[in-house]
mmCIF file of C-alpha atoms in Angstrom:
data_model
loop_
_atom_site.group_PDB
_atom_site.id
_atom_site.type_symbol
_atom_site.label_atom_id
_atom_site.label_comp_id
_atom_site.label_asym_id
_atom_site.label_seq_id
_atom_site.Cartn_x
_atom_site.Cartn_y
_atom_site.Cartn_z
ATOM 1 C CA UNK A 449 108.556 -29.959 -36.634
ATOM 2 C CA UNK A 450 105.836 -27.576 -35.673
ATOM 3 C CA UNK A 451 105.662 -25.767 -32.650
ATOM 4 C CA UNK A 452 102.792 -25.565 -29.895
ATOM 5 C CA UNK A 453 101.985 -22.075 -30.717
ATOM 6 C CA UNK A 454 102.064 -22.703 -34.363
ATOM 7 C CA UNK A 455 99.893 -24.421 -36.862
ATOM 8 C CA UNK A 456 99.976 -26.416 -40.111
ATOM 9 C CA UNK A 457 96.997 -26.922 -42.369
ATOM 10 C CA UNK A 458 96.480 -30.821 -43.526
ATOM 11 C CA UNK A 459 94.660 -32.149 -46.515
ATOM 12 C CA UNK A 460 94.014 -35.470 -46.000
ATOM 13 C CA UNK A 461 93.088 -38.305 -49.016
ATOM 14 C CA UNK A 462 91.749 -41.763 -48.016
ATOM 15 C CA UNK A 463 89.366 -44.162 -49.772
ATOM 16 C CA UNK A 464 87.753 -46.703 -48.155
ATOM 17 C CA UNK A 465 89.473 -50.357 -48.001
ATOM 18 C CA UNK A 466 88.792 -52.761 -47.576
ATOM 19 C CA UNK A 467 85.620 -52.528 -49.760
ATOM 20 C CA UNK A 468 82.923 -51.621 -47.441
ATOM 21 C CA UNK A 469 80.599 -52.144 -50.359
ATOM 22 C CA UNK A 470 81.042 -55.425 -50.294
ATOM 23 C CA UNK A 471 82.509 -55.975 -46.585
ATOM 24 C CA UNK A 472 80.196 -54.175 -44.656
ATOM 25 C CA UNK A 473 81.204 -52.312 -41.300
ATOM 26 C CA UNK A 474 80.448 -50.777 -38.222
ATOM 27 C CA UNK A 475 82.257 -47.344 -37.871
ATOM 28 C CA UNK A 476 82.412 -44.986 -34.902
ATOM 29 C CA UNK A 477 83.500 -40.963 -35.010
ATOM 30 C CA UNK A 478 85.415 -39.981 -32.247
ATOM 31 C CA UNK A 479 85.079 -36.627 -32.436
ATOM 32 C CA UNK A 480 86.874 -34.235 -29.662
ATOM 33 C CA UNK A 481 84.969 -31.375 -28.938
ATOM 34 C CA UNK A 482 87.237 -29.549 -25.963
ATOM 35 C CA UNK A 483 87.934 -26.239 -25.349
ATOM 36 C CA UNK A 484 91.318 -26.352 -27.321
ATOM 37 C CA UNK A 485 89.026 -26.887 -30.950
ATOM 38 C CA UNK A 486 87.423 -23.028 -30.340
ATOM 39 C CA UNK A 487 86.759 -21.528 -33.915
ATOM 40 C CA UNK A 488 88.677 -22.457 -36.724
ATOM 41 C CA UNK A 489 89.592 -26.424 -35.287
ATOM 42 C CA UNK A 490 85.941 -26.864 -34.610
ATOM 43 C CA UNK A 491 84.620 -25.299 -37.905
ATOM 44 C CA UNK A 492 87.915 -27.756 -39.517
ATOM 45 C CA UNK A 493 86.980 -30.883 -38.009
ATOM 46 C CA UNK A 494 83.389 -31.193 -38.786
ATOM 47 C CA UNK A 495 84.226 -30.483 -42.280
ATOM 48 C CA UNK A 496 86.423 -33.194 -41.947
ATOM 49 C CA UNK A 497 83.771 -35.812 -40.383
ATOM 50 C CA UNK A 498 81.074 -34.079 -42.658
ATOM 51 C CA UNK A 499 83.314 -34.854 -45.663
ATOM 52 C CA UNK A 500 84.560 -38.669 -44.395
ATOM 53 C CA UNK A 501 80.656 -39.355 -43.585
ATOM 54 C CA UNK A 502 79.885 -38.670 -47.532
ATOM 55 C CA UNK A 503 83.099 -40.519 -48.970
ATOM 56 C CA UNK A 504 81.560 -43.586 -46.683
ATOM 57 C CA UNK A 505 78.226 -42.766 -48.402
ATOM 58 C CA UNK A 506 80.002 -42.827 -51.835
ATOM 59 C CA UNK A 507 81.930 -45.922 -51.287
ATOM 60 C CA UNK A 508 79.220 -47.961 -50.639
ATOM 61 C CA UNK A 509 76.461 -46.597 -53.338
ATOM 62 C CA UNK A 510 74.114 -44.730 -51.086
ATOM 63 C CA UNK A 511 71.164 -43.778 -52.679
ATOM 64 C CA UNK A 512 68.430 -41.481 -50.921
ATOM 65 C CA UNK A 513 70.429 -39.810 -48.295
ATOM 66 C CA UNK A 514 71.480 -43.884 -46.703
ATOM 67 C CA UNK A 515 74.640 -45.540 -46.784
ATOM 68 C CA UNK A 516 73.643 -49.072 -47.720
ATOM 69 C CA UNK A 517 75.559 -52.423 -47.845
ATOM 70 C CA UNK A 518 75.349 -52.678 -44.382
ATOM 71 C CA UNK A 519 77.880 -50.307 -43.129
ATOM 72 C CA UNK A 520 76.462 -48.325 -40.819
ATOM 73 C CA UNK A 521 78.282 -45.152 -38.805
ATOM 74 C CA UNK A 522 77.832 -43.824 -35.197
ATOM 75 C CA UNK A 523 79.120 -40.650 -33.451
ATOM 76 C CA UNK A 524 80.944 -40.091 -30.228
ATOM 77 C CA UNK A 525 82.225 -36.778 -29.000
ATOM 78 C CA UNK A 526 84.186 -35.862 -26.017
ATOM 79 C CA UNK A 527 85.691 -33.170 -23.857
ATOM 80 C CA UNK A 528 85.592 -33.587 -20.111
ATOM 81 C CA UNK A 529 83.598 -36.739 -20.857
ATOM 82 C CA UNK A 530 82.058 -38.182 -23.737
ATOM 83 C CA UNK A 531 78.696 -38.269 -25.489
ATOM 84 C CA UNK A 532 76.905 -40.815 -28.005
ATOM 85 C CA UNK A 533 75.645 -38.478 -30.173
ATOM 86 C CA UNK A 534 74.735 -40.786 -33.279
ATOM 87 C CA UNK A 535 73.857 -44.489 -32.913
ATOM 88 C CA UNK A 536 74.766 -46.207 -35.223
ATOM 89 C CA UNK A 537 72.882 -45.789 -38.081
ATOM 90 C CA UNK A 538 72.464 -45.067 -42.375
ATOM 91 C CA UNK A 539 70.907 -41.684 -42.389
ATOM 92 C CA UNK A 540 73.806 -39.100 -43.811
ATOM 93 C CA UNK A 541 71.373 -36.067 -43.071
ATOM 94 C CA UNK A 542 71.209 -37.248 -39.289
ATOM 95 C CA UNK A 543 74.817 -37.816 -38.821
ATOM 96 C CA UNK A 544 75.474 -34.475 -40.611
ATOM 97 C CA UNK A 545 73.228 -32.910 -38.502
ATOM 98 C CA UNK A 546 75.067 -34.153 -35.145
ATOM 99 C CA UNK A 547 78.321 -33.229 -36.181
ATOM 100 C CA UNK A 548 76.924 -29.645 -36.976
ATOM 101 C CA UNK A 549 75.632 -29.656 -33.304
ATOM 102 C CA UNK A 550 78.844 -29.898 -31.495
ATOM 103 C CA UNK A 551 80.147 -27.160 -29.341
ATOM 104 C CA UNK A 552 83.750 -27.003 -27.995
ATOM 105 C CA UNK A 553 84.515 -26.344 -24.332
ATOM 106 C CA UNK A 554 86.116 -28.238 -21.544
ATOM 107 C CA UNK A 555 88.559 -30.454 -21.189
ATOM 108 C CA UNK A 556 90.253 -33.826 -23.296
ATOM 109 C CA UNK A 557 88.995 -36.832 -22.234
ATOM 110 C CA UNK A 558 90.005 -39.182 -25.200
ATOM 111 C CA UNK A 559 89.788 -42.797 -23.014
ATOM 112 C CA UNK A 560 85.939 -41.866 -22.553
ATOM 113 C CA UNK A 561 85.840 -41.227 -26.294
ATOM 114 C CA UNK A 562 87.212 -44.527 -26.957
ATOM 115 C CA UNK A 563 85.216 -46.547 -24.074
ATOM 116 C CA UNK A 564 81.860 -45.254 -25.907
ATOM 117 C CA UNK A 565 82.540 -45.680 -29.053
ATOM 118 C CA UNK A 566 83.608 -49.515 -28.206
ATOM 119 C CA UNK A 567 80.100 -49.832 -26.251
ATOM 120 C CA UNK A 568 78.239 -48.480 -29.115
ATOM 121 C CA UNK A 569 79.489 -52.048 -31.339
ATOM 122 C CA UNK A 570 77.319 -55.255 -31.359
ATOM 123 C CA UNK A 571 80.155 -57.849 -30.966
ATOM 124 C CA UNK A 572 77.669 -60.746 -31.885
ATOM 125 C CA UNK A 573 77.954 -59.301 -35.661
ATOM 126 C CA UNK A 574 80.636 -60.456 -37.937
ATOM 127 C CA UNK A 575 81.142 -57.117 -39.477
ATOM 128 C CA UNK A 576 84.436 -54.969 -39.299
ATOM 129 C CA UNK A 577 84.572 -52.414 -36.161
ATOM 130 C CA UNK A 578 86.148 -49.195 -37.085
ATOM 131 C CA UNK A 579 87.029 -46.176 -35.293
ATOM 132 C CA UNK A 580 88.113 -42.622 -36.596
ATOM 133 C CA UNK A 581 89.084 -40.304 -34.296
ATOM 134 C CA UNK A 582 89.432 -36.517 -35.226
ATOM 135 C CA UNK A 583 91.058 -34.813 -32.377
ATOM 136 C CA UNK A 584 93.473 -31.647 -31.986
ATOM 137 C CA UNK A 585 96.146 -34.663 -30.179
ATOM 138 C CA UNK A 586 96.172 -32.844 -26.978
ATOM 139 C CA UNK A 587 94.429 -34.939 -24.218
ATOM 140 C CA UNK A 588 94.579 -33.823 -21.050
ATOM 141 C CA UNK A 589 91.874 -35.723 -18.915
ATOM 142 C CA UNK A 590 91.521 -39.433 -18.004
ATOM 143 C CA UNK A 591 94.381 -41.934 -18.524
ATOM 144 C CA UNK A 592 96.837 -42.159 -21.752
ATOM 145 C CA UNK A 593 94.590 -42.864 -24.729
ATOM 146 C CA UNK A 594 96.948 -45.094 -26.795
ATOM 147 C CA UNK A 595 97.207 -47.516 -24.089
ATOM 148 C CA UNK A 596 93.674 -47.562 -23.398
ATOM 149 C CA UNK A 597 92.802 -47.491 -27.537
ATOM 150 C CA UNK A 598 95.175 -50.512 -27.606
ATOM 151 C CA UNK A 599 93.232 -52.622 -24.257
ATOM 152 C CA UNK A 600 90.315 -52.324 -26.503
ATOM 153 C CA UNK A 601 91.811 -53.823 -29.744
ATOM 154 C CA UNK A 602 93.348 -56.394 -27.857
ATOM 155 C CA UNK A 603 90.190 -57.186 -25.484
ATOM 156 C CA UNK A 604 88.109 -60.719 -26.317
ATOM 157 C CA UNK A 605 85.139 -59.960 -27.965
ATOM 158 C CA UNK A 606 81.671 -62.055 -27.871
ATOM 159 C CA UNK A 607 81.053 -62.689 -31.520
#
């Protein structure tokens, strides 16, 4: 149990599955970028995006600064409302470079986060959708993001 005014450092290990080298997919960042992320959070989640954006790279063989396979990876941030900051593309030094940019204020609007990133996917591809969302937890603007993550999952799709 950790307290509100307390905090807990995470390391987090993940490889990618299922095999995007093979399976390529289309993967969104959801990255929150409110006021609550000020200094250490902010500096700690784009490490963590920075550092998920180059196992991606690894797990599918990039060579020359481009995932390849097909898997491609897009950026979304958020705070009172929410911002396509990446299309999605290959280009590591481009994604990097958007992550970088981000600047926390505001509030935590994590349904816009999750409505963007969902527009940013071309449904007529048969490729896995994925989205990551790096966020502090604390949402505080728009309606319950759980539910409205779930809508989307469950929503017909034109493929």
């Amino acid at each position: 149990q950790i307290n509100c005014d307390e905090s807990v450092e995470v390391t987090l290990g993940f490889t990618a599955a299922p095999d995007i080298s093979s399976n390529p997919a289309d993967i969104v960042l959801i990255l929150d970028r409110s006021g609550s992320l000020t200094g250490n959070p902010l500096a700690a989640l784009k490490e963590g995006a920075k550092t998920f954006i180059d196992v991606i790279y690894g797990n599918t063989g990039g060579t020359n600064g481009q995932i390849v396979g097909g898997t491609r990876i897009g950026i979304v941030s958020f705070s009172d409302n929410a911002t396509t900051d990446a299309p999605l593309s290959t280009d590591i030094a481009m994604l990097k470079s958007e992550v970088d940019s981000l600047v926390a204020n505001g509030r935590t609007n994590q349904e816009a986060g999750f409505i963007a990133a969902n527009n940013l996917f071309d449904f007529s591809l048969i490729k896995d959708k994925i989205i990551v969302l790096f966020t502090d937890g604390v949402w505080n603007e728009g309606n319950d993001p759980i539910g409205v993550a779930t809508d989307l999952k469950a929503a017909p799709k034109n493929t």
